mmCIF file of C-alpha atoms in Angstrom:
data_model
loop_
_atom_site.group_PDB
_atom_site.id
_atom_site.type_symbol
_atom_site.label_atom_id
_atom_site.label_comp_id
_atom_site.label_asym_id
_atom_site.label_seq_id
_atom_site.Cartn_x
_atom_site.Cartn_y
_atom_site.Cartn_z
ATOM 1 C CA MET A 1 -0.022 0.246 -0.119
ATOM 2 C CA LYS A 2 2.965 2.194 0.574
ATOM 3 C CA ARG A 3 4.420 2.197 -2.903
ATOM 4 C CA GLN A 4 1.024 2.786 -4.138
ATOM 5 C CA ILE A 5 0.648 6.082 -2.348
ATOM 6 C CA HIS A 6 2.530 8.048 -4.752
ATOM 7 C CA ILE A 7 0.409 7.082 -7.441
ATOM 8 C CA LEU A 8 -3.116 7.705 -5.283
ATOM 9 C CA LEU A 9 -1.534 11.247 -4.715
ATOM 10 C CA GLY A 10 -0.366 11.605 -8.222
ATOM 11 C CA SER A 11 -3.866 10.847 -9.921
ATOM 12 C CA SER A 12 -5.479 12.925 -6.945
ATOM 13 C CA ASN A 13 -7.779 16.075 -8.398
ATOM 14 C CA ILE A 14 -6.286 17.938 -5.227
ATOM 15 C CA PHE A 15 -3.063 18.127 -7.018
ATOM 16 C CA GLY A 16 -4.675 18.402 -10.575
ATOM 17 C CA SER A 17 -3.866 15.076 -11.477
ATOM 18 C CA PRO A 18 0.157 15.322 -12.078
ATOM 19 C CA VAL A 19 0.165 11.857 -13.279
ATOM 20 C CA VAL A 20 -1.980 12.333 -15.982
ATOM 21 C CA PHE A 21 -0.322 15.348 -16.948
ATOM 22 C CA PHE A 22 3.153 13.698 -17.605
ATOM 23 C CA ASN A 23 1.432 10.751 -19.069
ATOM 24 C CA ASN A 24 -0.028 12.952 -22.042
ATOM 25 C CA ILE A 25 2.976 15.075 -22.399
ATOM 26 C CA SER A 26 5.277 11.935 -22.308
ATOM 27 C CA THR A 27 2.967 9.972 -24.847
ATOM 28 C CA GLY A 28 2.941 13.504 -27.296
ATOM 29 C CA MET A 29 6.891 13.612 -27.208
ATOM 30 C CA THR A 30 7.065 9.971 -28.193
ATOM 31 C CA GLU A 31 4.657 10.797 -31.235
ATOM 32 C CA ALA A 32 6.654 13.710 -31.880
ATOM 33 C CA ILE A 33 9.955 11.919 -32.325
ATOM 34 C CA GLU A 34 8.475 8.859 -34.094
ATOM 35 C CA GLU A 35 6.431 11.020 -36.639
ATOM 36 C CA PRO A 36 7.954 14.845 -36.206
ATOM 37 C CA ILE A 37 5.500 16.594 -38.492
ATOM 38 C CA ARG A 38 1.976 14.733 -37.283
ATOM 39 C CA GLY A 39 3.410 14.309 -34.022
ATOM 40 C CA SER A 40 4.442 17.849 -33.158
ATOM 41 C CA ILE A 41 0.912 18.797 -33.653
ATOM 42 C CA LEU A 42 -0.229 16.108 -31.745
ATOM 43 C CA LEU A 43 2.186 17.195 -28.879
ATOM 44 C CA MET A 44 0.830 20.585 -29.017
ATOM 45 C CA LYS A 45 -2.436 19.269 -28.356
ATOM 46 C CA ARG A 46 -1.782 17.055 -25.778
ATOM 47 C CA ILE A 47 0.153 20.112 -23.971
ATOM 48 C CA LEU A 48 -3.038 21.929 -24.198
ATOM 49 C CA TYR A 49 -5.192 18.860 -23.062
ATOM 50 C CA ALA A 50 -2.951 18.182 -20.138
ATOM 51 C CA ALA A 51 -2.804 21.659 -19.201
ATOM 52 C CA SER A 52 -6.482 22.611 -19.033
ATOM 53 C CA ASN A 53 -7.559 19.114 -17.481
ATOM 54 C CA SER A 54 -5.131 19.979 -14.624
ATOM 55 C CA SER A 55 -6.399 23.149 -14.090
ATOM 56 C CA THR A 56 -9.770 22.206 -14.020
ATOM 57 C CA LYS A 57 -9.442 19.565 -11.502
ATOM 58 C CA LEU A 58 -7.254 21.868 -9.389
ATOM 59 C CA PHE A 59 -9.523 24.837 -9.415
ATOM 60 C CA GLY A 60 -12.430 22.834 -9.397
ATOM 61 C CA THR A 61 -11.243 21.130 -5.913
ATOM 62 C CA ILE A 62 -10.179 24.574 -4.604
ATOM 63 C CA SER A 63 -13.606 26.111 -5.372
ATOM 64 C CA ASN A 64 -15.326 23.203 -3.839
ATOM 65 C CA GLY A 65 -13.187 23.653 -0.822
ATOM 66 C CA PHE A 66 -14.003 27.126 -0.329
ATOM 67 C CA ALA A 67 -17.774 26.486 -1.295
ATOM 68 C CA ILE A 68 -17.951 24.535 2.017
ATOM 69 C CA TRP A 69 -17.096 27.368 4.310
ATOM 70 C CA SER A 70 -20.130 29.631 3.064
ATOM 71 C CA MET A 71 -22.236 27.303 5.531
ATOM 72 C CA ASP A 72 -25.244 27.918 3.039
ATOM 73 C CA GLU A 73 -26.901 25.005 2.065
ATOM 74 C CA THR A 74 -28.990 26.488 -0.414
ATOM 75 C CA TYR A 75 -25.924 27.874 -2.280
ATOM 76 C CA LEU A 76 -24.218 24.552 -1.961
ATOM 77 C CA ARG A 77 -27.203 22.860 -3.748
ATOM 78 C CA ARG A 78 -27.267 25.248 -6.457
ATOM 79 C CA ARG A 79 -23.818 24.875 -7.296
ATOM 80 C CA ASP A 80 -24.248 21.120 -7.118
ATOM 81 C CA LYS A 81 -26.918 21.635 -9.761
ATOM 82 C CA GLU A 82 -24.893 23.905 -11.805
ATOM 83 C CA GLU A 83 -21.848 21.439 -11.955
ATOM 84 C CA LYS A 84 -23.897 19.085 -13.406
ATOM 85 C CA VAL A 85 -23.563 21.087 -16.685
ATOM 86 C CA LYS A 86 -20.385 20.114 -18.418
ATOM 87 C CA ALA A 87 -18.695 22.717 -20.646
ATOM 88 C CA LYS A 88 -18.645 21.044 -24.217
ATOM 89 C CA HIS A 89 -16.660 23.869 -25.294
ATOM 90 C CA ILE A 90 -14.713 26.862 -24.800
ATOM 91 C CA GLY A 91 -17.959 29.312 -25.466
ATOM 92 C CA GLN A 92 -19.811 27.520 -23.024
ATOM 93 C CA GLY A 93 -16.949 27.445 -20.801
ATOM 94 C CA LEU A 94 -16.533 31.097 -20.512
ATOM 95 C CA PHE A 95 -20.484 31.214 -20.109
ATOM 96 C CA LEU A 96 -20.807 28.846 -17.442
ATOM 97 C CA GLY A 97 -17.665 30.201 -15.650
ATOM 98 C CA GLY A 98 -19.035 33.996 -16.101
ATOM 99 C CA LYS A 99 -22.101 32.413 -14.647
ATOM 100 C CA GLY A 100 -20.531 30.981 -11.603
ATOM 101 C CA LEU A 101 -18.631 34.194 -11.127
ATOM 102 C CA ALA A 102 -21.471 36.225 -11.039
ATOM 103 C CA MET A 103 -23.495 33.838 -8.677
ATOM 104 C CA GLY A 104 -20.411 33.958 -6.322
ATOM 105 C CA PHE A 105 -20.575 38.005 -6.167
ATOM 106 C CA LEU A 106 -24.073 38.647 -6.225
ATOM 107 C CA GLU A 107 -24.967 35.639 -3.339
ATOM 108 C CA GLY A 108 -21.884 37.105 -1.475
ATOM 109 C CA LEU A 109 -23.349 40.813 -1.418
ATOM 110 C CA GLY A 110 -27.047 39.702 -1.021
ATOM 111 C CA GLY A 111 -26.286 37.300 1.745
ATOM 112 C CA ILE A 112 -25.230 40.082 4.328
ATOM 113 C CA VAL A 113 -29.154 41.140 4.372
ATOM 114 C CA TYR A 114 -31.046 38.269 3.145
ATOM 115 C CA GLN A 115 -29.229 35.483 5.645
ATOM 116 C CA PRO A 116 -30.065 37.567 8.801
ATOM 117 C CA VAL A 117 -33.583 38.100 7.721
ATOM 118 C CA LYS A 118 -33.712 34.201 6.778
ATOM 119 C CA GLY A 119 -32.171 33.328 9.990
ATOM 120 C CA ALA A 120 -34.830 35.596 11.975
ATOM 121 C CA MET A 121 -37.945 34.397 10.274
ATOM 122 C CA GLN A 122 -36.568 30.417 10.895
ATOM 123 C CA GLU A 123 -34.982 30.765 14.358
ATOM 124 C CA GLY A 124 -35.689 34.195 15.916
ATOM 125 C CA VAL A 125 -32.872 35.978 17.322
ATOM 126 C CA PHE A 126 -30.772 33.310 17.311
ATOM 127 C CA GLY A 127 -31.377 32.785 13.621
ATOM 128 C CA PHE A 128 -30.681 36.382 13.294
ATOM 129 C CA LEU A 129 -27.375 36.102 14.618
ATOM 130 C CA LYS A 130 -26.496 32.960 12.916
ATOM 131 C CA GLY A 131 -27.507 34.597 9.727
ATOM 132 C CA ILE A 132 -24.931 37.428 10.432
ATOM 133 C CA GLY A 133 -22.260 34.819 10.755
ATOM 134 C CA LYS A 134 -23.331 33.214 7.512
ATOM 135 C CA GLY A 135 -23.566 36.521 6.044
ATOM 136 C CA ILE A 136 -19.967 37.365 6.572
ATOM 137 C CA ALA A 137 -18.707 34.336 6.162
ATOM 138 C CA GLY A 138 -20.123 34.382 2.375
ATOM 139 C CA ILE A 139 -19.506 37.593 1.320
ATOM 140 C CA THR A 140 -15.546 36.420 2.010
ATOM 141 C CA VAL A 141 -16.254 33.084 0.718
ATOM 142 C CA LYS A 142 -18.523 33.157 -2.241
ATOM 143 C CA PRO A 143 -16.724 35.603 -4.304
ATOM 144 C CA VAL A 144 -13.444 33.807 -4.451
ATOM 145 C CA THR A 145 -15.343 30.476 -5.310
ATOM 146 C CA GLY A 146 -16.619 32.069 -7.934
ATOM 147 C CA VAL A 147 -13.292 33.428 -9.279
ATOM 148 C CA PHE A 148 -12.348 29.754 -9.138
ATOM 149 C CA ASP A 149 -15.275 28.453 -10.479
ATOM 150 C CA PHE A 150 -14.500 30.405 -13.491
ATOM 151 C CA ALA A 151 -11.020 29.269 -13.801
ATOM 152 C CA ALA A 152 -12.456 25.684 -13.811
ATOM 153 C CA ARG A 153 -15.263 25.999 -15.901
ATOM 154 C CA THR A 154 -13.076 27.982 -18.809
ATOM 155 C CA SER A 155 -10.176 25.394 -18.430
ATOM 156 C CA GLU A 156 -13.072 22.582 -18.673
ATOM 157 C CA GLY A 157 -14.007 24.284 -21.799
ATOM 158 C CA ILE A 158 -10.544 24.459 -23.428
ATOM 159 C CA ARG A 159 -10.344 21.130 -22.367
ATOM 160 C CA ASN A 160 -13.087 19.541 -24.058
ATOM 161 C CA THR A 161 -13.040 21.789 -27.229
ATOM 162 C CA ASN A 162 -12.114 18.845 -29.382
ATOM 163 C CA ILE A 163 -8.657 18.848 -29.005
ATOM 164 C CA HIS A 164 -7.960 15.546 -26.970
ATOM 165 C CA PRO A 165 -5.601 14.154 -28.830
ATOM 166 C CA GLU A 166 -6.150 11.492 -31.402
ATOM 167 C CA ARG A 167 -6.873 7.901 -29.912
ATOM 168 C CA PRO A 168 -5.314 5.058 -31.914
ATOM 169 C CA ARG A 169 -7.696 2.612 -33.355
ATOM 170 C CA LEU A 170 -7.620 -0.495 -31.386
ATOM 171 C CA ARG A 171 -8.961 -2.673 -34.608
ATOM 172 C CA ILE A 172 -10.173 -2.384 -38.183
ATOM 173 C CA PRO A 173 -13.519 -1.415 -38.269
ATOM 174 C CA ARG A 174 -16.152 -3.842 -38.476
ATOM 175 C CA TYR A 175 -17.361 -5.513 -42.069
ATOM 176 C CA ILE A 176 -21.302 -5.150 -41.961
ATOM 177 C CA ASN A 177 -23.055 -6.861 -44.750
ATOM 178 C CA PRO A 178 -25.930 -4.416 -45.989
ATOM 179 C CA ARG A 179 -28.061 -7.729 -46.546
ATOM 180 C CA GLU A 180 -27.539 -9.624 -43.560
ATOM 181 C CA PRO A 181 -27.959 -8.690 -39.437
ATOM 182 C CA ILE A 182 -25.207 -7.724 -37.569
ATOM 183 C CA ARG A 183 -22.788 -10.561 -36.743
ATOM 184 C CA GLU A 184 -20.215 -11.113 -34.321
ATOM 185 C CA TYR A 185 -16.758 -9.264 -35.200
ATOM 186 C CA SER A 186 -14.543 -11.139 -37.415
ATOM 187 C CA GLN A 187 -11.051 -10.124 -38.182
ATOM 188 C CA ASP A 188 -10.663 -12.022 -41.663
ATOM 189 C CA GLU A 189 -13.934 -10.052 -42.878
ATOM 190 C CA ALA A 190 -12.530 -6.737 -41.327
ATOM 191 C CA GLU A 191 -9.532 -7.327 -42.987
ATOM 192 C CA GLY A 192 -10.800 -8.039 -46.238
ATOM 193 C CA ASN A 193 -12.939 -5.288 -46.742
ATOM 194 C CA PHE A 194 -10.226 -2.924 -45.200
ATOM 195 C CA LEU A 195 -7.961 -4.007 -48.490
ATOM 196 C CA LEU A 196 -10.763 -3.768 -50.933
ATOM 197 C CA LYS A 197 -11.674 -0.373 -49.745
ATOM 198 C CA GLN A 198 -7.906 0.673 -49.304
ATOM 199 C CA ASN A 199 -7.161 -0.364 -53.153
ATOM 200 C CA GLN A 200 -10.740 0.312 -54.852
ATOM 201 C CA ASN A 201 -9.569 3.035 -56.916
ATOM 202 C CA SER A 202 -6.725 0.569 -58.672
ATOM 203 C CA ILE A 203 -8.827 -2.319 -58.855
ATOM 204 C CA LYS A 204 -11.837 -0.271 -60.478
ATOM 205 C CA LYS A 205 -9.382 0.920 -63.023
ATOM 206 C CA SER A 206 -7.862 -2.755 -63.709
ATOM 207 C CA ALA A 207 -11.188 -4.730 -63.709
ATOM 208 C CA GLY A 208 -13.529 -1.813 -65.293
ATOM 209 C CA HIS A 209 -15.986 -2.204 -62.776
ATOM 210 C CA SER A 210 -17.607 0.969 -61.103
ATOM 211 C CA LYS A 211 -19.242 -0.830 -58.069
ATOM 212 C CA MET A 212 -17.560 -3.482 -55.557
ATOM 213 C CA GLU A 213 -18.625 -4.854 -52.748
ATOM 214 C CA TYR A 214 -16.954 -7.722 -50.403
ATOM 215 C CA LYS A 215 -18.193 -10.745 -50.250
ATOM 216 C CA PHE A 216 -15.204 -12.891 -49.090
ATOM 217 C CA HIS A 217 -11.415 -13.604 -49.685
ATOM 218 C CA MET A 218 -8.770 -16.039 -49.720
ATOM 219 C CA VAL A 219 -5.102 -15.815 -48.827
ATOM 220 C CA LEU A 220 -3.016 -17.361 -52.051
ATOM 221 C CA ILE A 221 0.492 -18.790 -50.786
ATOM 222 C CA VAL A 222 2.856 -18.736 -53.903
ATOM 223 C CA SER A 223 5.788 -20.773 -54.319
ATOM 224 C CA LEU A 224 8.657 -18.995 -55.568
ATOM 225 C CA CYS A 225 10.404 -22.639 -56.073
#
């Protein structure tokens, strides 16, 4: 267990998942060495993705930590509801981040007034005093939370703006016969159909056919002896 502590800490959102960050960078550097042109582009994408991913997790953890100190259950539930909507691109990230920033400042400033009033209505004098405490805590904590929410949401939008590095295909695309139900994946059929698609233009020229469909294929072993 002790040997795994550094892995657990490195993957933790508290530190922005540094293990994921360095794994992306190291993979990008390997790709850049193997394929200089395409790999260099992927390296830049991986750096941008890794940085924005780490920032999203780090700022999100910090903002959640500050939000708890607001001691406002209504505010916390509203934040939880907002966080369920994920930013799909940079535009949405800026919008959601700005919304979180505005909510932090408005909730913080407004809490000075409505928290004591709310407390007095619910619990009388004791509630009024407790509301003053919540209002003072909120005017400090909520705007700071909003700032980190803005940073986290913006980073999330950058991360999700179709910049994730290309993932290598694990297998050749499945062959699907348009006149039959979809069957279990067949490596032989997939390879045969793939070879036909790859060489379709040259086969059309030599055979004179305008349309070709894969049926089956055989491997011929020719002896040179």
